[in-house]
Amino acid sequence: NEINKCNIINEAIIHTGQHYDKSMSEFFFVNFKKKIKLINLNINNLNHSEMIAKMIIKLSKIFEKIKPNLVLLYGDTNSTLAGALTASKHKMPIAHVEGGLRNFDLSIPEDVNRIITDRISNLIFYSTKVAKRNLLSEGFRKFPCKLVKTDDLLSDSVYGNINYARKKSTILDQLKLNNAKQKFILLTIHRDKSLNRKNLANIFNAINIIAKKILVIFPIHPNSSKKLKKQKVQLSGNILKIPPVNYTDMLKLLDACENVITDSGGLQREAYILKKKSLLVLDYTPWEELVKSKCAVT
């Protein structure tokens, strides 16, 4: 929205399709106050290598056509890495939002995406002291890039949409809970490491025990749904599986829940912003501050 206020900037948004479920992505493209130029590559449901390769091919053609003065990339997804590699090969300046985050585990695809994107970026926006420490320890002081401190941009999204979610979302009514004040835990599980055969069974053995004492609402990622079925993981009857929800409904669920169980980097931060504590299904979180302040536990 701030970019849209500046008439000298012509912005084009490229949606690779990596988050292809309509309910998970459409909200962000229909709620801008000003019409934007949106390019959808419709690339999804492929393995990591195929997905990134296809993105690079399509992005290369788009960059050749529109010739951007700056490629602005967010986070740690395959789309982020593909955008960085393509822009680098076309000698276009790269800016990376959420730079410096590290899991220190190269078996995690997101960590590889972050490290490579940071290394070839010209401008890195970081939001925590830990992120800056990571960048400096990797030698970024000597690299030809600029480091810029910002607040966590996710807070803008939460604060900008939470009142709308509180007033307009009907997700709790749709779920037909026993009563309007029924307590529940909000659960999300989607990372590759969580979904392998050994971890997935262990995770839900533990969550099934928790569900004996409190309702668990589980908006289920399409890939998680496939893995649960394939591995024949049994879920407690007190785990309420629901389809993926849009951002407004997710904020409403987060605002109403008691606590959060997640392996999501974004949800653990949104939970902190809305003063909810999280149990993280992660060996380590790059958001160390949440654990140190006892707002989250791993």
XYZ file of C-alpha atoms in Angstrom:
298
model
C 0.000 0.000 0.000
C 2.845 2.412 0.762
C 4.377 1.678 -2.643
C 1.000 2.343 -4.259
C 0.943 5.822 -2.678
C 4.088 6.694 -4.612
C 3.106 7.393 -8.199
C 6.676 7.203 -9.511
C 6.955 3.474 -8.741
C 5.384 1.035 -11.181
C 4.942 -2.252 -9.320
C 4.287 -5.680 -10.783
C 3.617 -8.639 -8.481
C 4.589 -12.106 -9.653
C 2.688 -14.980 -8.038
C 4.578 -18.145 -8.911
C 1.723 -20.393 -7.802
C 3.789 -22.163 -5.129
C 0.926 -21.619 -2.689
C -1.656 -22.883 -5.125
C -4.618 -23.524 -2.847
C -7.120 -20.760 -3.606
C -8.086 -20.219 0.027
C -4.441 -19.808 1.027
C -3.462 -17.147 -1.493
C -6.442 -15.403 -3.075
C -7.061 -13.074 -0.106
C -3.813 -11.235 -0.739
C -4.714 -10.390 -4.315
C -8.311 -9.251 -3.865
C -7.844 -6.987 -0.855
C -5.449 -4.372 -2.222
C -7.052 -0.940 -2.223
C -5.419 -0.110 -5.542
C -5.459 -2.369 -8.562
C -2.112 -4.042 -9.120
C -0.484 -5.750 -12.041
C -0.479 -9.440 -11.098
C 1.367 -12.084 -13.086
C 0.507 -15.676 -12.162
C 2.952 -18.363 -13.293
C 0.717 -21.251 -12.084
C 3.675 -23.403 -11.072
C 2.815 -25.864 -8.316
C 2.648 -29.445 -7.143
C 6.200 -30.295 -8.312
C 9.270 -31.416 -6.406
C 11.647 -28.688 -5.263
C 14.126 -28.942 -8.143
C 11.492 -29.053 -10.882
C 9.576 -26.193 -9.297
C 12.609 -23.900 -9.058
C 13.764 -24.781 -12.581
C 10.354 -24.017 -14.073
C 10.127 -20.758 -12.140
C 13.532 -19.623 -13.424
C 12.544 -20.312 -17.039
C 9.279 -18.365 -16.756
C 10.738 -15.557 -14.643
C 13.571 -15.090 -17.125
C 11.111 -14.370 -19.928
C 9.147 -11.956 -17.734
C 12.261 -10.083 -16.576
C 13.429 -9.740 -20.192
C 10.067 -8.236 -21.077
C 9.431 -5.832 -18.192
C 13.093 -5.112 -17.276
C 12.590 -4.291 -13.571
C 14.928 -1.816 -11.880
C 14.679 -3.830 -8.674
C 13.525 -7.351 -7.803
C 12.040 -7.383 -4.290
C 11.895 -10.828 -2.669
C 10.305 -11.993 0.570
C 11.095 -14.799 2.962
C 12.546 -18.230 2.289
C 10.414 -20.061 -0.274
C 11.401 -21.733 -3.530
C 9.876 -18.691 -5.237
C 12.314 -16.462 -3.332
C 15.331 -18.472 -4.450
C 14.131 -18.709 -8.055
C 13.593 -14.943 -8.168
C 17.054 -14.271 -6.745
C 18.849 -16.613 -9.146
C 16.993 -15.258 -12.170
C 17.576 -11.610 -11.223
C 21.265 -12.311 -10.584
C 21.738 -13.892 -14.026
C 20.021 -10.871 -15.593
C 22.251 -8.516 -13.541
C 19.235 -6.909 -11.870
C 19.456 -5.471 -8.319
C 17.958 -7.719 -5.644
C 16.393 -6.725 -2.319
C 15.610 -9.436 0.240
C 13.089 -8.953 3.055
C 13.639 -11.140 6.169
C 17.353 -11.496 5.570
C 19.743 -13.093 8.043
C 17.440 -15.775 9.425
C 19.121 -19.135 9.863
C 18.197 -22.607 11.110
C 21.818 -23.771 10.748
C 20.544 -26.922 9.081
C 21.057 -27.306 5.343
C 18.692 -30.272 5.250
C 15.911 -27.673 5.614
C 15.075 -26.305 2.122
C 14.124 -22.904 3.535
C 17.589 -22.477 5.072
C 19.274 -23.103 1.715
C 16.891 -20.629 0.064
C 17.661 -17.930 2.652
C 21.434 -18.320 2.524
C 21.740 -18.190 -1.266
C 19.248 -15.329 -1.607
C 21.070 -13.237 1.010
C 24.460 -13.898 -0.581
C 23.459 -12.571 -4.006
C 21.280 -9.684 -2.772
C 22.273 -6.027 -3.092
C 19.977 -4.855 -0.312
C 19.071 -6.934 2.743
C 16.281 -5.965 5.127
C 16.651 -7.679 8.519
C 14.377 -7.320 11.545
C 16.233 -8.745 14.554
C 19.606 -8.437 16.276
C 20.119 -12.167 15.797
C 19.615 -11.820 12.028
C 22.227 -9.055 11.886
C 24.624 -11.134 13.971
C 24.225 -14.033 11.546
C 24.929 -11.835 8.534
C 28.007 -10.253 10.082
C 29.370 -13.631 11.179
C 29.077 -14.799 7.555
C 31.148 -11.853 6.333
C 28.409 -9.629 4.951
C 30.204 -6.526 6.244
C 32.724 -7.087 3.429
C 30.210 -7.988 0.715
C 28.896 -5.455 -1.839
C 25.455 -5.139 -0.252
C 23.647 -2.854 2.170
C 22.055 -4.059 5.414
C 18.947 -2.177 6.583
C 17.155 -2.682 9.921
C 13.339 -2.789 9.784
C 10.627 -3.970 12.114
C 8.945 -7.299 11.387
C 6.709 -6.527 8.421
C 4.360 -9.307 9.483
C 3.236 -7.064 12.341
C 1.921 -4.558 9.778
C -0.164 -7.314 8.232
C -1.565 -8.504 11.562
C -2.368 -5.058 12.947
C -3.787 -3.962 9.605
C -6.212 -6.894 9.357
C -7.049 -8.101 12.871
C -10.001 -5.732 13.457
C -11.494 -6.721 10.090
C -11.069 -10.394 11.007
C -12.725 -9.905 14.392
C -15.749 -8.249 12.810
C -16.139 -10.076 9.503
C -14.855 -13.636 9.876
C -17.556 -16.233 10.488
C -15.202 -19.203 10.733
C -16.121 -20.013 14.356
C -19.823 -20.042 13.474
C -19.115 -22.260 10.474
C -17.304 -24.783 12.662
C -20.385 -25.084 14.918
C -18.446 -25.468 18.147
C -20.321 -26.511 21.271
C -20.369 -22.927 22.464
C -18.952 -19.575 21.428
C -16.338 -19.633 24.203
C -15.117 -23.186 23.717
C -11.369 -23.388 24.291
C -9.170 -24.837 21.568
C -5.591 -25.119 20.359
C -4.744 -24.010 16.819
C -2.534 -26.506 14.982
C -0.615 -26.264 11.706
C 1.885 -28.825 10.401
C 3.327 -28.560 6.892
C 7.146 -28.635 6.741
C 8.899 -31.467 4.903
C 10.812 -32.479 8.027
C 7.559 -32.787 10.003
C 5.950 -34.887 7.282
C 8.524 -37.672 6.968
C 7.364 -41.099 8.110
C 9.061 -41.167 11.521
C 8.362 -37.583 12.577
C 4.747 -37.399 11.421
C 3.728 -40.421 13.494
C 5.571 -39.124 16.577
C 4.093 -35.633 16.232
C 0.504 -36.875 16.074
C 0.992 -39.442 18.824
C 1.797 -36.474 21.065
C -0.973 -34.253 19.701
C -3.520 -37.041 20.166
C -2.615 -37.050 23.870
C -3.066 -33.254 24.059
C -6.415 -33.580 22.264
C -7.753 -35.722 25.137
C -7.853 -32.557 27.251
C -8.706 -29.820 24.749
C -10.145 -29.440 21.255
C -7.519 -29.049 18.520
C -8.482 -27.203 15.323
C -6.267 -28.215 12.404
C -6.503 -26.218 9.122
C -4.749 -28.800 7.015
C -2.292 -27.995 4.260
C -2.950 -30.019 1.054
C 0.442 -31.722 1.247
C -0.051 -32.573 4.920
C -3.409 -34.136 4.099
C -1.799 -36.348 1.449
C 0.976 -37.477 3.805
C -1.419 -38.281 6.658
C -3.502 -40.457 4.329
C -0.482 -42.122 2.741
C 1.099 -42.966 6.093
C -2.264 -43.950 7.619
C -1.728 -41.746 10.656
C -4.667 -41.935 13.058
C -5.991 -38.666 14.488
C -7.971 -38.250 17.686
C -11.659 -37.537 17.283
C -11.009 -34.310 19.197
C -8.758 -33.021 16.407
C -11.035 -31.070 14.084
C -9.572 -31.168 10.579
C -10.740 -28.325 8.359
C -9.729 -27.237 4.830
C -7.125 -24.473 4.431
C -8.555 -21.114 5.459
C -7.996 -17.621 4.125
C -5.939 -15.046 5.997
C -8.925 -13.367 7.642
C -10.229 -16.648 9.048
C -6.752 -17.693 10.184
C -6.379 -14.461 12.128
C -9.794 -15.064 13.702
C -8.800 -18.595 14.773
C -5.491 -17.331 16.119
C -7.192 -14.522 18.012
C -9.695 -16.920 19.611
C -7.435 -19.870 20.451
C -5.786 -20.682 23.783
C -2.388 -21.630 22.373
C -0.704 -22.626 19.126
C 1.152 -25.748 17.993
C 2.998 -25.167 14.729
C 6.063 -25.679 12.574
C 5.388 -22.399 10.757
C 7.782 -19.474 11.022
C 5.023 -17.019 10.180
C 2.370 -18.363 12.557
C 4.696 -18.392 15.564
C 5.347 -14.675 14.972
C 1.662 -13.872 14.446
C 0.900 -15.749 17.664
C 3.446 -13.617 19.528
C 1.934 -10.404 18.113
C -1.515 -11.490 19.331
C -0.099 -12.575 22.722
C -0.564 -16.311 22.231
C 2.078 -18.818 23.324
C 3.338 -21.426 20.882
C 4.683 -24.953 21.054
C 7.049 -25.193 18.097
C 7.416 -28.518 16.291
C 10.954 -27.526 15.371
C 14.436 -28.390 16.615
C 15.356 -24.713 16.349
C 13.633 -21.484 15.362
C 15.466 -18.586 13.695
C 13.233 -16.326 15.782
C 15.331 -16.947 18.909
C 13.798 -13.954 20.672
C 10.438 -15.726 20.970
C 12.003 -18.627 22.874
C 14.218 -16.438 25.057
C 11.210 -14.346 26.064
C 9.264 -17.578 26.808
C 6.588 -16.735 24.239
C 7.407 -19.995 22.451
C 9.028 -23.323 23.292
C 10.673 -25.844 20.978
